[in-house]
């Protein structure tokens, strides 16, 4: 596994009877770093929460401020934010599929996914000028350098047409490959009831029958026609298939956004930074729901920024999903939820060299005191 955590499987005759996950100890301290920073300066740091989903973190933090100060975002900017988010979803799902094929030992399909990902990175570069940290959203819109002019539009459409065919072909190959399907079918089953109990987010939850996708509730996505991929088997196969099919839907959204991109400005600078009470925003990232909340003081500086990412509940679900499987399927099930611990660990307490478990009341107390 690429992610820094330990999975302990308890087995009887190679069959998993229990599982215990221990997460990694590193902590970036982003919330603490952002405390007291001017909001324009602080929000850009949210991109560093994750190197794969950098746009969605910056967008959601920015969105929370816009909601709190009631700042109107131009429609053209919303479209560009959506295009970036769906390109990022493609980029993330292709990494997932490459990783899944690597775990299965299918090197050819692994490298094909990574090759496709390069095409997506080129599209992200065309819009933003960067391949990883794009810095597209700003409060009130997107940066003027990320506007889509005629040249960019032409390049994006041309490359997206080719990518559309390639991704469709790749998804078709994955779904119809008997070796891949025989390896993932019927293992790591997470029922819909278990997924609801453990609040399993995003495509991992949808692969277990949970029909929830925050994009359907977001005003930014109301103009686009796309399907929410919901599957019923809840096994490793469905978690792979869900992301393959979601990649096709992401291309569909991007094409619609490019075809109907409104004219007009890409940012609204007619607002005043002032004291803002707690404002929250939820958004559908490639791995599931992301939550951001923050307040601003009277000088427009950040207070009590909070961020929650989807991996923690997704991984907790896999502790249950792997029970009853063969040991050889255990790590496959862990990987099937697309864990990303780089963005997960938000806090850890160590006293006298020992980790300390803090209760819900402890957390509330820390938040109230701004710590």
mmCIF file of C-alpha atoms in Angstrom:
data_model
loop_
_atom_site.group_PDB
_atom_site.id
_atom_site.type_symbol
_atom_site.label_atom_id
_atom_site.label_comp_id
_atom_site.label_asym_id
_atom_site.label_seq_id
_atom_site.Cartn_x
_atom_site.Cartn_y
_atom_site.Cartn_z
ATOM 1 C CA UNK A 1 0.000 0.000 0.000
ATOM 2 C CA UNK A 2 1.127 3.526 -0.748
ATOM 3 C CA UNK A 3 -0.668 5.074 2.211
ATOM 4 C CA UNK A 4 1.002 5.133 5.644
ATOM 5 C CA UNK A 5 -1.267 3.022 7.827
ATOM 6 C CA UNK A 6 -1.155 -0.437 9.327
ATOM 7 C CA UNK A 7 -3.873 -3.017 8.841
ATOM 8 C CA UNK A 8 -3.884 -5.919 11.328
ATOM 9 C CA UNK A 9 -5.898 -8.884 10.124
ATOM 10 C CA UNK A 10 -6.963 -11.522 12.639
ATOM 11 C CA UNK A 11 -7.407 -14.808 10.783
ATOM 12 C CA UNK A 12 -8.608 -18.333 11.280
ATOM 13 C CA UNK A 13 -7.345 -20.673 8.583
ATOM 14 C CA UNK A 14 -6.594 -17.699 6.254
ATOM 15 C CA UNK A 15 -10.102 -16.273 6.679
ATOM 16 C CA UNK A 16 -10.309 -12.751 8.175
ATOM 17 C CA UNK A 17 -12.380 -12.728 11.383
ATOM 18 C CA UNK A 18 -11.463 -9.206 12.525
ATOM 19 C CA UNK A 19 -9.485 -6.179 11.383
ATOM 20 C CA UNK A 20 -7.823 -3.249 13.130
ATOM 21 C CA UNK A 21 -6.501 -0.169 11.340
ATOM 22 C CA UNK A 22 -3.874 2.143 12.806
ATOM 23 C CA UNK A 23 -3.461 5.436 11.012
ATOM 24 C CA UNK A 24 -0.178 7.258 10.470
ATOM 25 C CA UNK A 25 1.118 9.816 12.959
ATOM 26 C CA UNK A 26 2.057 12.779 10.769
ATOM 27 C CA UNK A 27 0.152 16.002 11.095
ATOM 28 C CA UNK A 28 0.446 19.074 8.851
ATOM 29 C CA UNK A 29 -1.146 21.528 11.266
ATOM 30 C CA UNK A 30 -2.858 23.436 8.457
ATOM 31 C CA UNK A 31 -5.717 24.653 10.654
ATOM 32 C CA UNK A 32 -3.230 26.069 13.143
ATOM 33 C CA UNK A 33 -1.094 27.660 10.411
ATOM 34 C CA UNK A 34 -4.163 29.393 8.962
ATOM 35 C CA UNK A 35 -5.305 30.800 12.304
ATOM 36 C CA UNK A 36 -5.126 34.598 12.174
ATOM 37 C CA UNK A 37 -3.948 34.798 8.552
ATOM 38 C CA UNK A 38 -5.578 37.239 6.103
ATOM 39 C CA UNK A 39 -8.262 35.203 4.368
ATOM 40 C CA UNK A 40 -6.879 35.665 0.827
ATOM 41 C CA UNK A 41 -3.492 34.421 1.998
ATOM 42 C CA UNK A 42 -4.804 31.662 4.228
ATOM 43 C CA UNK A 43 -7.191 29.997 1.805
ATOM 44 C CA UNK A 44 -4.444 29.203 -0.694
ATOM 45 C CA UNK A 45 -2.887 26.934 1.952
ATOM 46 C CA UNK A 46 -5.937 24.651 1.783
ATOM 47 C CA UNK A 47 -4.603 23.455 -1.573
ATOM 48 C CA UNK A 48 -1.782 21.786 0.366
ATOM 49 C CA UNK A 49 -4.231 19.522 2.234
ATOM 50 C CA UNK A 50 -4.095 17.129 -0.717
ATOM 51 C CA UNK A 51 -1.898 16.942 -3.811
ATOM 52 C CA UNK A 52 -4.605 15.128 -5.785
ATOM 53 C CA UNK A 53 -7.703 17.113 -4.763
ATOM 54 C CA UNK A 54 -6.076 20.531 -4.370
ATOM 55 C CA UNK A 55 -8.704 22.412 -6.396
ATOM 56 C CA UNK A 56 -11.680 21.019 -4.522
ATOM 57 C CA UNK A 57 -10.187 22.018 -1.130
ATOM 58 C CA UNK A 58 -9.495 25.586 -2.263
ATOM 59 C CA UNK A 59 -12.932 25.825 -3.880
ATOM 60 C CA UNK A 60 -14.753 24.635 -0.773
ATOM 61 C CA UNK A 61 -12.863 26.945 1.605
ATOM 62 C CA UNK A 62 -13.496 29.859 -0.770
ATOM 63 C CA UNK A 63 -17.129 28.815 -1.097
ATOM 64 C CA UNK A 64 -17.569 28.915 2.677
ATOM 65 C CA UNK A 65 -16.388 32.544 2.739
ATOM 66 C CA UNK A 66 -18.607 33.484 -0.216
ATOM 67 C CA UNK A 67 -21.612 31.916 1.501
ATOM 68 C CA UNK A 68 -20.849 33.678 4.774
ATOM 69 C CA UNK A 69 -20.380 37.133 3.221
ATOM 70 C CA UNK A 70 -23.111 36.588 0.600
ATOM 71 C CA UNK A 71 -20.755 37.259 -2.318
ATOM 72 C CA UNK A 72 -22.254 36.626 -5.742
ATOM 73 C CA UNK A 73 -20.021 34.578 -8.031
ATOM 74 C CA UNK A 74 -20.292 35.171 -11.817
ATOM 75 C CA UNK A 75 -21.785 32.240 -13.700
ATOM 76 C CA UNK A 76 -18.740 31.946 -15.962
ATOM 77 C CA UNK A 77 -16.539 31.468 -12.892
ATOM 78 C CA UNK A 78 -18.838 28.740 -11.562
ATOM 79 C CA UNK A 79 -18.521 26.882 -14.868
ATOM 80 C CA UNK A 80 -14.726 27.094 -14.816
ATOM 81 C CA UNK A 81 -14.678 25.840 -11.218
ATOM 82 C CA UNK A 82 -16.868 22.888 -12.245
ATOM 83 C CA UNK A 83 -14.623 22.095 -15.237
ATOM 84 C CA UNK A 84 -11.588 22.049 -12.943
ATOM 85 C CA UNK A 85 -13.387 19.908 -10.358
ATOM 86 C CA UNK A 86 -14.405 17.300 -12.926
ATOM 87 C CA UNK A 87 -10.937 17.198 -14.472
ATOM 88 C CA UNK A 88 -9.626 16.644 -10.965
ATOM 89 C CA UNK A 89 -12.193 13.853 -10.445
ATOM 90 C CA UNK A 90 -10.895 12.192 -13.619
ATOM 91 C CA UNK A 91 -7.327 12.619 -12.457
ATOM 92 C CA UNK A 92 -8.150 11.126 -9.031
ATOM 93 C CA UNK A 93 -10.212 8.197 -10.331
ATOM 94 C CA UNK A 94 -7.499 7.294 -12.848
ATOM 95 C CA UNK A 95 -4.922 7.172 -10.056
ATOM 96 C CA UNK A 96 -7.341 4.929 -8.153
ATOM 97 C CA UNK A 97 -7.821 2.617 -11.127
ATOM 98 C CA UNK A 98 -4.073 2.482 -11.755
ATOM 99 C CA UNK A 99 -3.504 1.623 -8.110
ATOM 100 C CA UNK A 100 -6.261 -0.991 -8.169
ATOM 101 C CA UNK A 101 -4.712 -2.656 -11.221
ATOM 102 C CA UNK A 102 -1.319 -2.597 -9.526
ATOM 103 C CA UNK A 103 -2.758 -4.352 -6.456
ATOM 104 C CA UNK A 104 -4.352 -6.916 -8.781
ATOM 105 C CA UNK A 105 -1.032 -7.473 -10.546
ATOM 106 C CA UNK A 106 -2.329 -6.204 -13.906
ATOM 107 C CA UNK A 107 0.592 -4.017 -14.916
ATOM 108 C CA UNK A 108 -0.650 -3.236 -18.422
ATOM 109 C CA UNK A 109 -3.951 -1.739 -17.249
ATOM 110 C CA UNK A 110 -2.115 0.047 -14.427
ATOM 111 C CA UNK A 111 0.200 1.825 -16.865
ATOM 112 C CA UNK A 112 -2.668 2.567 -19.261
ATOM 113 C CA UNK A 113 -4.477 4.396 -16.465
ATOM 114 C CA UNK A 114 -1.366 6.410 -15.624
ATOM 115 C CA UNK A 115 -0.930 7.267 -19.322
ATOM 116 C CA UNK A 116 -4.536 8.484 -19.503
ATOM 117 C CA UNK A 117 -3.943 10.546 -16.386
ATOM 118 C CA UNK A 118 -1.163 12.407 -18.202
ATOM 119 C CA UNK A 119 -3.721 13.581 -20.784
ATOM 120 C CA UNK A 120 -5.911 14.930 -17.956
ATOM 121 C CA UNK A 121 -2.948 16.683 -16.373
ATOM 122 C CA UNK A 122 -2.318 18.397 -19.719
ATOM 123 C CA UNK A 123 -5.893 19.746 -19.676
ATOM 124 C CA UNK A 124 -5.466 21.032 -16.127
ATOM 125 C CA UNK A 125 -2.244 22.710 -17.244
ATOM 126 C CA UNK A 126 -3.936 24.379 -20.217
ATOM 127 C CA UNK A 127 -6.442 26.104 -17.917
ATOM 128 C CA UNK A 128 -4.326 26.878 -14.878
ATOM 129 C CA UNK A 129 -0.694 26.754 -15.993
ATOM 130 C CA UNK A 130 0.012 24.124 -13.333
ATOM 131 C CA UNK A 131 -0.296 20.340 -13.101
ATOM 132 C CA UNK A 132 -0.760 19.895 -9.322
ATOM 133 C CA UNK A 133 -1.606 23.024 -7.359
ATOM 134 C CA UNK A 134 -3.713 25.065 -9.771
ATOM 135 C CA UNK A 135 -4.762 28.033 -7.595
ATOM 136 C CA UNK A 136 -7.855 28.714 -9.707
ATOM 137 C CA UNK A 137 -10.604 29.913 -7.264
ATOM 138 C CA UNK A 138 -10.384 33.264 -5.530
ATOM 139 C CA UNK A 139 -13.027 34.891 -3.376
ATOM 140 C CA UNK A 140 -15.675 36.088 -5.834
ATOM 141 C CA UNK A 141 -14.673 33.926 -8.816
ATOM 142 C CA UNK A 142 -11.547 32.570 -10.481
ATOM 143 C CA UNK A 143 -8.190 34.112 -11.284
ATOM 144 C CA UNK A 144 -8.222 36.027 -14.609
ATOM 145 C CA UNK A 145 -5.245 33.969 -15.852
ATOM 146 C CA UNK A 146 -7.515 30.874 -15.706
ATOM 147 C CA UNK A 147 -10.221 32.273 -17.972
ATOM 148 C CA UNK A 148 -10.890 30.071 -21.000
ATOM 149 C CA UNK A 149 -10.144 32.075 -24.144
ATOM 150 C CA UNK A 150 -10.627 30.917 -27.739
ATOM 151 C CA UNK A 151 -7.254 29.182 -27.949
ATOM 152 C CA UNK A 152 -7.801 27.296 -24.692
ATOM 153 C CA UNK A 153 -11.339 26.405 -25.686
ATOM 154 C CA UNK A 154 -10.109 24.958 -28.975
ATOM 155 C CA UNK A 155 -7.344 22.949 -27.311
ATOM 156 C CA UNK A 156 -9.618 21.675 -24.534
ATOM 157 C CA UNK A 157 -12.329 20.518 -26.936
ATOM 158 C CA UNK A 158 -9.846 18.837 -29.250
ATOM 159 C CA UNK A 159 -8.046 16.966 -26.480
ATOM 160 C CA UNK A 160 -11.257 16.150 -24.602
ATOM 161 C CA UNK A 161 -12.765 14.451 -27.669
ATOM 162 C CA UNK A 162 -9.748 12.138 -27.813
ATOM 163 C CA UNK A 163 -9.802 11.602 -24.038
ATOM 164 C CA UNK A 164 -13.522 10.781 -24.126
ATOM 165 C CA UNK A 165 -12.883 7.859 -26.493
ATOM 166 C CA UNK A 166 -9.848 6.652 -24.533
ATOM 167 C CA UNK A 167 -11.619 6.712 -21.157
ATOM 168 C CA UNK A 168 -14.682 4.959 -22.557
ATOM 169 C CA UNK A 169 -12.451 2.287 -24.031
ATOM 170 C CA UNK A 170 -10.504 1.896 -20.787
ATOM 171 C CA UNK A 171 -13.669 1.638 -18.662
ATOM 172 C CA UNK A 172 -15.062 -0.918 -21.086
ATOM 173 C CA UNK A 173 -11.861 -2.962 -20.886
ATOM 174 C CA UNK A 174 -11.868 -2.932 -17.083
ATOM 175 C CA UNK A 175 -15.534 -3.906 -16.773
ATOM 176 C CA UNK A 176 -15.298 -6.679 -19.376
ATOM 177 C CA UNK A 177 -11.912 -8.107 -18.375
ATOM 178 C CA UNK A 178 -12.712 -11.534 -16.948
ATOM 179 C CA UNK A 179 -9.446 -11.728 -14.996
ATOM 180 C CA UNK A 180 -10.036 -8.385 -13.268
ATOM 181 C CA UNK A 181 -13.689 -9.060 -12.535
ATOM 182 C CA UNK A 182 -13.059 -12.572 -11.218
ATOM 183 C CA UNK A 183 -10.463 -11.157 -8.815
ATOM 184 C CA UNK A 184 -12.684 -8.384 -7.406
ATOM 185 C CA UNK A 185 -16.175 -9.837 -7.615
ATOM 186 C CA UNK A 186 -17.770 -11.042 -4.386
ATOM 187 C CA UNK A 187 -15.027 -9.882 -1.983
ATOM 188 C CA UNK A 188 -15.017 -6.951 0.442
ATOM 189 C CA UNK A 189 -18.795 -6.729 0.586
ATOM 190 C CA UNK A 190 -20.192 -3.680 2.378
ATOM 191 C CA UNK A 191 -23.978 -3.806 2.578
ATOM 192 C CA UNK A 192 -26.134 -0.707 2.215
ATOM 193 C CA UNK A 193 -27.117 -0.941 5.897
ATOM 194 C CA UNK A 194 -23.449 -1.079 6.945
ATOM 195 C CA UNK A 195 -22.581 1.795 4.623
ATOM 196 C CA UNK A 196 -25.333 3.937 6.182
ATOM 197 C CA UNK A 197 -24.252 2.958 9.707
ATOM 198 C CA UNK A 198 -20.620 3.943 9.051
ATOM 199 C CA UNK A 199 -21.528 7.038 6.964
ATOM 200 C CA UNK A 200 -19.531 5.702 4.021
ATOM 201 C CA UNK A 201 -18.971 8.659 1.682
ATOM 202 C CA UNK A 202 -18.760 9.274 -2.052
ATOM 203 C CA UNK A 203 -18.334 6.538 -4.677
ATOM 204 C CA UNK A 204 -17.516 3.996 -1.959
ATOM 205 C CA UNK A 205 -20.964 4.537 -0.417
ATOM 206 C CA UNK A 206 -22.684 4.733 -3.802
ATOM 207 C CA UNK A 207 -21.157 1.351 -4.702
ATOM 208 C CA UNK A 208 -23.141 0.006 -1.725
ATOM 209 C CA UNK A 209 -26.431 1.491 -2.870
ATOM 210 C CA UNK A 210 -26.403 4.901 -1.138
ATOM 211 C CA UNK A 211 -27.949 7.314 -3.623
ATOM 212 C CA UNK A 212 -26.244 10.499 -2.427
ATOM 213 C CA UNK A 213 -24.104 12.846 -4.498
ATOM 214 C CA UNK A 214 -23.743 16.409 -3.229
ATOM 215 C CA UNK A 215 -23.305 17.692 -6.782
ATOM 216 C CA UNK A 216 -27.028 17.165 -7.322
ATOM 217 C CA UNK A 217 -27.691 19.678 -4.507
ATOM 218 C CA UNK A 218 -25.116 22.285 -5.571
ATOM 219 C CA UNK A 219 -26.307 25.311 -7.546
ATOM 220 C CA UNK A 220 -23.094 25.174 -9.585
ATOM 221 C CA UNK A 221 -24.145 21.812 -11.087
ATOM 222 C CA UNK A 222 -27.819 22.565 -11.755
ATOM 223 C CA UNK A 223 -27.195 23.316 -15.457
ATOM 224 C CA UNK A 224 -25.619 19.938 -16.176
ATOM 225 C CA UNK A 225 -27.191 16.621 -17.034
ATOM 226 C CA UNK A 226 -25.330 13.647 -15.545
ATOM 227 C CA UNK A 227 -26.075 10.346 -13.876
ATOM 228 C CA UNK A 228 -25.259 9.474 -10.277
ATOM 229 C CA UNK A 229 -23.640 6.032 -10.390
ATOM 230 C CA UNK A 230 -25.309 3.850 -7.755
ATOM 231 C CA UNK A 231 -24.586 0.115 -7.627
ATOM 232 C CA UNK A 232 -26.003 -2.624 -5.438
ATOM 233 C CA UNK A 233 -23.450 -5.383 -4.856
ATOM 234 C CA UNK A 234 -21.231 -3.343 -2.514
ATOM 235 C CA UNK A 235 -18.142 -5.455 -3.236
ATOM 236 C CA UNK A 236 -14.666 -4.601 -4.510
ATOM 237 C CA UNK A 237 -15.938 -5.013 -8.059
ATOM 238 C CA UNK A 238 -18.614 -2.331 -7.622
ATOM 239 C CA UNK A 239 -16.180 0.096 -6.052
ATOM 240 C CA UNK A 240 -13.916 -0.250 -9.124
ATOM 241 C CA UNK A 241 -16.801 -0.102 -11.599
ATOM 242 C CA UNK A 242 -18.348 2.933 -9.870
ATOM 243 C CA UNK A 243 -15.213 4.991 -10.437
ATOM 244 C CA UNK A 244 -14.820 3.800 -14.023
ATOM 245 C CA UNK A 245 -18.415 4.871 -14.799
ATOM 246 C CA UNK A 246 -18.067 8.142 -12.857
ATOM 247 C CA UNK A 247 -15.103 9.000 -15.099
ATOM 248 C CA UNK A 248 -17.396 8.797 -18.133
ATOM 249 C CA UNK A 249 -19.947 11.055 -16.399
ATOM 250 C CA UNK A 250 -17.199 13.563 -15.525
ATOM 251 C CA UNK A 251 -16.260 13.875 -19.197
ATOM 252 C CA UNK A 252 -19.937 14.413 -19.996
ATOM 253 C CA UNK A 253 -20.139 17.319 -17.515
ATOM 254 C CA UNK A 254 -16.943 18.949 -18.811
ATOM 255 C CA UNK A 255 -18.197 18.793 -22.401
ATOM 256 C CA UNK A 256 -21.502 20.407 -21.444
ATOM 257 C CA UNK A 257 -19.687 23.139 -19.512
ATOM 258 C CA UNK A 258 -17.414 23.941 -22.450
ATOM 259 C CA UNK A 259 -20.288 23.964 -24.951
ATOM 260 C CA UNK A 260 -22.427 26.301 -22.831
ATOM 261 C CA UNK A 261 -19.750 28.418 -21.121
ATOM 262 C CA UNK A 262 -21.448 31.769 -20.400
ATOM 263 C CA UNK A 263 -19.816 35.032 -21.414
ATOM 264 C CA UNK A 264 -19.048 37.753 -18.902
ATOM 265 C CA UNK A 265 -16.578 38.398 -16.101
ATOM 266 C CA UNK A 266 -14.804 35.638 -14.192
ATOM 267 C CA UNK A 267 -14.684 37.432 -10.855
ATOM 268 C CA UNK A 268 -16.680 39.798 -8.695
ATOM 269 C CA UNK A 269 -14.450 42.180 -6.733
ATOM 270 C CA UNK A 270 -17.345 44.211 -5.357
ATOM 271 C CA UNK A 271 -17.311 42.947 -1.798
ATOM 272 C CA UNK A 272 -15.929 43.959 1.563
ATOM 273 C CA UNK A 273 -14.011 41.652 3.880
ATOM 274 C CA UNK A 274 -15.462 42.058 7.336
ATOM 275 C CA UNK A 275 -16.383 40.097 10.421
ATOM 276 C CA UNK A 276 -18.107 36.872 9.498
ATOM 277 C CA UNK A 277 -19.670 34.371 11.848
ATOM 278 C CA UNK A 278 -19.078 30.674 11.267
ATOM 279 C CA UNK A 279 -19.818 29.727 7.698
ATOM 280 C CA UNK A 280 -19.805 26.183 6.348
ATOM 281 C CA UNK A 281 -19.669 24.531 2.949
ATOM 282 C CA UNK A 282 -20.013 20.927 1.788
ATOM 283 C CA UNK A 283 -18.785 19.718 -1.575
ATOM 284 C CA UNK A 284 -18.487 16.416 -3.460
ATOM 285 C CA UNK A 285 -14.799 15.633 -3.874
ATOM 286 C CA UNK A 286 -13.609 12.602 -5.879
ATOM 287 C CA UNK A 287 -13.531 10.490 -2.688
ATOM 288 C CA UNK A 288 -16.723 11.905 -1.186
ATOM 289 C CA UNK A 289 -17.961 14.721 0.988
ATOM 290 C CA UNK A 290 -15.613 17.462 2.175
ATOM 291 C CA UNK A 291 -16.612 19.885 4.908
ATOM 292 C CA UNK A 292 -15.075 23.284 5.571
ATOM 293 C CA UNK A 293 -15.983 25.876 8.164
ATOM 294 C CA UNK A 294 -14.368 29.082 9.313
ATOM 295 C CA UNK A 295 -15.076 32.521 10.709
ATOM 296 C CA UNK A 296 -13.477 35.913 10.006
ATOM 297 C CA UNK A 297 -12.685 38.585 12.557
ATOM 298 C CA UNK A 298 -13.333 42.310 12.005
ATOM 299 C CA UNK A 299 -10.054 42.653 10.051
ATOM 300 C CA UNK A 300 -10.864 39.765 7.706
ATOM 301 C CA UNK A 301 -8.479 37.292 9.349
ATOM 302 C CA UNK A 302 -9.287 33.578 9.596
ATOM 303 C CA UNK A 303 -10.588 32.181 12.867
ATOM 304 C CA UNK A 304 -11.127 28.514 13.741
ATOM 305 C CA UNK A 305 -10.803 26.960 10.300
ATOM 306 C CA UNK A 306 -11.996 23.346 10.285
ATOM 307 C CA UNK A 307 -11.752 20.762 7.526
ATOM 308 C CA UNK A 308 -13.067 17.203 7.302
ATOM 309 C CA UNK A 309 -12.134 14.778 4.541
ATOM 310 C CA UNK A 310 -13.835 11.524 3.484
ATOM 311 C CA UNK A 311 -11.132 8.898 3.993
ATOM 312 C CA UNK A 312 -11.608 8.389 7.733
ATOM 313 C CA UNK A 313 -15.157 7.030 7.450
ATOM 314 C CA UNK A 314 -14.405 5.217 4.191
ATOM 315 C CA UNK A 315 -11.513 3.331 5.775
ATOM 316 C CA UNK A 316 -13.549 2.560 8.902
ATOM 317 C CA UNK A 317 -16.117 0.933 6.605
ATOM 318 C CA UNK A 318 -13.434 -1.308 5.126
ATOM 319 C CA UNK A 319 -12.633 -2.695 8.595
ATOM 320 C CA UNK A 320 -16.079 -4.300 8.390
ATOM 321 C CA UNK A 321 -16.096 -5.078 4.673
ATOM 322 C CA UNK A 322 -13.027 -7.341 4.815
ATOM 323 C CA UNK A 323 -14.354 -9.685 7.540
ATOM 324 C CA UNK A 324 -15.110 -13.153 6.192
ATOM 325 C CA UNK A 325 -12.783 -12.788 3.191
ATOM 326 C CA UNK A 326 -9.588 -14.646 2.460
ATOM 327 C CA UNK A 327 -6.478 -12.925 3.791
ATOM 328 C CA UNK A 328 -5.236 -12.385 0.225
ATOM 329 C CA UNK A 329 -8.261 -10.148 -0.404
ATOM 330 C CA UNK A 330 -7.732 -8.040 2.732
ATOM 331 C CA UNK A 331 -5.418 -5.380 1.311
ATOM 332 C CA UNK A 332 -7.408 -5.303 -1.907
ATOM 333 C CA UNK A 333 -10.465 -4.316 0.122
ATOM 334 C CA UNK A 334 -8.498 -1.617 1.965
ATOM 335 C CA UNK A 335 -7.349 -0.142 -1.365
ATOM 336 C CA UNK A 336 -10.849 -0.357 -2.849
ATOM 337 C CA UNK A 337 -12.089 2.656 -0.835
ATOM 338 C CA UNK A 338 -9.383 4.909 -2.371
ATOM 339 C CA UNK A 339 -7.789 5.945 0.949
ATOM 340 C CA UNK A 340 -5.918 9.252 1.089
ATOM 341 C CA UNK A 341 -4.336 9.779 4.467
ATOM 342 C CA UNK A 342 -2.363 12.837 3.392
ATOM 343 C CA UNK A 343 -5.574 14.820 3.770
ATOM 344 C CA UNK A 344 -7.060 12.852 6.660
ATOM 345 C CA UNK A 345 -5.046 13.399 9.815
ATOM 346 C CA UNK A 346 -6.180 16.723 11.126
ATOM 347 C CA UNK A 347 -4.973 16.440 14.732
ATOM 348 C CA UNK A 348 -3.113 14.167 17.115
ATOM 349 C CA UNK A 349 -2.317 14.683 20.798
ATOM 350 C CA UNK A 350 0.898 13.332 22.289
ATOM 351 C CA UNK A 351 1.760 13.671 25.978
ATOM 352 C CA UNK A 352 4.948 12.258 27.455
ATOM 353 C CA UNK A 353 5.592 10.333 24.273
ATOM 354 C CA UNK A 354 2.178 8.653 24.307
ATOM 355 C CA UNK A 355 -0.806 9.373 22.112
ATOM 356 C CA UNK A 356 -3.902 10.584 23.928
ATOM 357 C CA UNK A 357 -7.480 9.946 22.917
ATOM 358 C CA UNK A 358 -9.572 13.118 23.097
ATOM 359 C CA UNK A 359 -13.313 12.956 23.558
ATOM 360 C CA UNK A 360 -16.030 14.848 21.704
ATOM 361 C CA UNK A 361 -16.317 17.240 24.646
ATOM 362 C CA UNK A 362 -12.543 17.822 24.574
ATOM 363 C CA UNK A 363 -12.764 18.735 20.890
ATOM 364 C CA UNK A 364 -15.678 21.111 21.475
ATOM 365 C CA UNK A 365 -13.768 22.733 24.322
ATOM 366 C CA UNK A 366 -10.681 23.222 22.129
ATOM 367 C CA UNK A 367 -12.803 24.752 19.371
ATOM 368 C CA UNK A 368 -14.550 27.105 21.811
ATOM 369 C CA UNK A 369 -11.180 28.282 23.065
ATOM 370 C CA UNK A 370 -9.845 28.697 19.513
ATOM 371 C CA UNK A 371 -7.055 26.141 20.032
#
